[in-house]
Coordinates of C-alpha atoms and ligand atoms in Angstrom, one line a residue:
M30 CA 87.7 148.1 86.9
F31 CA 90.9 150.1 87.0
L32 CA 93.3 149.8 83.7
L33 CA 97.1 150.6 83.4
P34 CA 97.4 153.9 81.4
K35 CA 99.3 154.2 78.5
L36 CA 102.5 156.3 79.0
P37 CA 102.5 159.7 77.1
Y38 CA 105.9 159.1 76.1
S39 CA 108.3 156.2 75.1
Y40 CA 110.1 154.1 77.7
D41 CA 113.2 155.7 76.6
A42 CA 111.9 159.2 76.3
L43 CA 113.3 160.6 79.5
E44 CA 117.0 159.1 79.0
P45 CA 119.6 160.1 79.8
Y46 CA 117.6 161.2 83.5
I47 CA 115.7 158.2 83.7
D48 CA 117.0 155.2 82.1
A49 CA 114.6 153.1 79.2
K50 CA 114.7 150.1 81.6
T51 CA 113.7 151.4 84.5
M52 CA 110.9 153.2 83.3
E53 CA 109.9 149.7 81.6
L54 CA 109.9 147.9 84.8
H55 CA 108.1 150.3 86.6
H56 CA 105.3 151.2 84.2
S57 CA 104.5 147.5 82.8
K58 CA 105.3 145.6 86.0
H59 CA 105.2 147.8 89.1
H60 CA 102.5 149.8 88.0
Q61 CA 100.7 146.7 86.3
T62 CA 100.8 145.0 89.6
Y63 CA 99.0 147.6 91.4
V64 CA 96.4 147.7 89.1
D65 CA 96.1 143.9 89.3
K66 CA 95.9 144.0 92.9
L67 CA 93.5 147.0 93.3
N68 CA 91.3 145.2 90.9
T69 CA 91.5 142.0 92.9
A70 CA 90.9 143.7 96.2
L71 CA 87.7 145.8 94.6
E72 CA 86.0 142.8 92.6
A73 CA 82.8 142.3 93.0
T74 CA 82.2 145.5 95.2
E75 CA 80.4 148.5 94.7
W76 CA 83.9 150.4 94.7
A77 CA 85.1 148.3 91.6
D78 CA 83.3 151.1 89.4
K79 CA 84.2 154.1 91.1
T80 CA 87.2 156.6 90.3
I81 CA 90.5 155.7 91.6
E82 CA 90.0 159.3 93.6
E83 CA 86.9 158.4 94.9
V84 CA 87.9 154.9 96.3
L85 CA 91.3 156.7 97.9
Q86 CA 88.9 159.4 99.8
N87 CA 86.7 157.1 101.5
L88 CA 89.3 154.5 102.7
S89 CA 87.3 153.9 105.6
S90 CA 84.2 153.1 104.5
L91 CA 85.5 150.1 102.7
P92 CA 85.2 146.8 103.7
E93 CA 87.7 146.3 106.5
D94 CA 89.6 143.3 105.0
K95 CA 90.4 145.3 101.6
R96 CA 91.3 148.6 103.3
T97 CA 94.9 148.2 103.4
A98 CA 95.1 146.3 100.2
V99 CA 93.4 149.5 98.6
Q100 CA 95.4 151.5 100.4
N101 CA 98.7 150.2 99.2
N102 CA 97.5 149.3 95.6
G103 CA 95.1 151.9 94.9
G104 CA 97.5 154.4 96.4
G105 CA 99.9 153.1 94.0
H106 CA 97.7 153.3 90.9
Y107 CA 97.0 156.8 91.6
N108 CA 100.8 158.2 92.1
H109 CA 102.1 156.5 89.6
S110 CA 99.2 157.5 87.1
L111 CA 100.2 161.1 88.4
F112 CA 103.8 160.4 88.2
W113 CA 103.5 159.7 84.5
E114 CA 101.8 162.9 83.3
L115 CA 104.0 165.0 85.2
M116 CA 107.2 164.6 83.6
V117 CA 108.2 165.2 80.0
P118 CA 110.9 164.4 77.9
G119 CA 113.0 167.3 77.4
G120 CA 111.5 169.1 80.8
E121 CA 111.1 172.5 81.1
N122 CA 113.5 174.8 83.5
S123 CA 111.5 176.2 85.8
P124 CA 107.6 177.2 86.6
S125 CA 105.9 180.2 85.5
G126 CA 103.2 182.1 86.1
E127 CA 100.8 181.7 89.5
L128 CA 102.9 178.5 90.4
S129 CA 106.0 180.4 90.4
D130 CA 104.7 183.2 92.3
R131 CA 103.4 180.4 95.1
I132 CA 106.8 178.9 95.3
K133 CA 108.2 182.1 95.8
V134 CA 105.9 183.1 98.5
S135 CA 106.9 179.8 100.4
F136 CA 110.3 179.3 99.9
D137 CA 111.6 183.0 98.3
S138 CA 113.2 181.3 95.0
F139 CA 112.9 178.2 93.2
E140 CA 116.4 177.2 93.8
E141 CA 115.7 177.1 97.6
F142 CA 112.2 175.2 96.6
K143 CA 114.1 172.8 94.7
K144 CA 116.8 172.1 97.6
Q145 CA 113.9 171.6 100.4
F146 CA 112.4 169.4 98.0
A147 CA 115.3 167.3 97.8
S148 CA 115.8 166.9 101.3
A149 CA 112.7 165.6 101.8
G150 CA 113.1 163.4 99.3
A151 CA 116.4 162.3 100.7
A152 CA 115.3 161.9 104.4
R153 CA 112.0 159.6 103.6
F154 CA 113.2 156.2 105.4
G155 CA 112.7 153.4 103.3
S156 CA 110.1 153.8 100.6
G157 CA 107.6 156.5 99.7
W158 CA 106.7 160.2 97.7
V159 CA 107.6 163.4 97.9
W160 CA 104.6 166.2 97.3
L161 CA 104.2 169.6 96.7
L162 CA 100.6 170.8 97.9
K163 CA 99.2 174.0 97.8
D164 CA 99.1 176.1 101.1
G165 CA 97.2 179.2 101.6
N166 CA 98.8 181.6 99.2
G167 CA 101.9 179.2 98.3
V168 CA 102.7 175.9 98.4
K169 CA 104.1 173.6 100.8
I170 CA 106.3 170.3 100.9
I171 CA 105.5 167.1 102.6
S172 CA 106.7 163.3 102.3
T173 CA 104.5 160.2 102.7
P174 CA 105.7 156.4 103.4
N175 CA 104.8 153.6 101.2
Q176 CA 102.0 154.4 98.4
D177 CA 100.4 156.8 100.6
S178 CA 99.1 160.0 99.1
P179 CA 97.6 163.2 100.1
I180 CA 94.6 162.4 97.8
M181 CA 93.5 160.1 101.0
N182 CA 93.4 163.4 102.9
G183 CA 91.0 164.8 99.9
I184 CA 94.3 166.7 98.9
K185 CA 94.8 167.0 95.1
P186 CA 98.8 166.9 94.8
L187 CA 100.4 169.1 92.4
L188 CA 103.8 167.5 92.4
G189 CA 105.0 163.9 93.2
L190 CA 108.4 162.5 93.3
D191 CA 108.7 158.6 93.8
V192 CA 111.5 157.9 95.9
W193 CA 111.3 153.9 96.3
E194 CA 114.5 152.2 95.3
H195 CA 112.6 150.4 92.0
A196 CA 112.4 154.2 90.4
Y197 CA 116.1 154.6 90.3
Y198 CA 118.2 151.6 91.6
L199 CA 119.3 150.4 88.3
K200 CA 120.6 153.7 87.1
Y201 CA 121.7 155.4 90.3
Q202 CA 122.0 152.4 92.7
N203 CA 121.9 153.9 96.3
R204 CA 122.6 157.6 94.8
R205 CA 119.2 158.8 95.7
P206 CA 120.4 161.9 95.8
E207 CA 121.5 161.8 92.3
Y208 CA 118.5 160.6 90.7
I209 CA 116.4 163.6 92.4
E210 CA 119.1 166.2 90.9
N211 CA 118.7 164.6 87.5
W212 CA 114.7 164.1 87.5
W213 CA 114.4 168.0 87.7
S214 CA 115.5 167.8 84.5
V215 CA 112.1 165.8 83.4
V216 CA 109.7 167.7 85.3
N217 CA 106.6 168.8 83.0
W218 CA 105.9 172.4 85.2
S219 CA 103.1 173.1 82.9
A220 CA 101.3 170.0 83.8
V221 CA 102.3 171.1 87.8
A222 CA 100.8 174.5 87.1
K223 CA 97.4 172.9 85.5
R224 CA 96.7 171.5 88.4
L225 CA 96.2 174.6 90.9
Ligands
MN3_2 MN1 107.1 153.6 92.0

């Protein structure tokens, strides 16, 4: 049985960058629905008591009629649980230590990294996520559709950004690039660094 995690801050804590109403709907409705549908899909199977990571890394072993529901809703549960943890009221300006070094190896500068990450978010057609992953001595950016997640390939993402319209539409309407620009203000870089 999977449970909706409590947010580590209040719904209005990420204002003005992410508004309270969006956070409330996103957490208490969207994420809750992924959890509920995941539980329904896995009810009375051996997978109901595994960790979400185990389930998502073994999608091909699941009963075939459950696979799509678990990919979408299990992915949604994992991705959002991570997303909440990677934001913090007030944010932090930039990464430090090994994370900062890795970003410089791959992108030369933090500014260039942010530019490319934002471009990947803007370019994702429809709904999906943008991710930062480890890559050799550096890091790389990828994006995935729907609720697909690097964890489905056994890769633990360092950072993820939800670019579904439900993540920003109330405040930013169609202005996804503006949402992304503001989201940098609430990124919890120490939480990202801990995932290295
Ligand atoms: Mn979402």
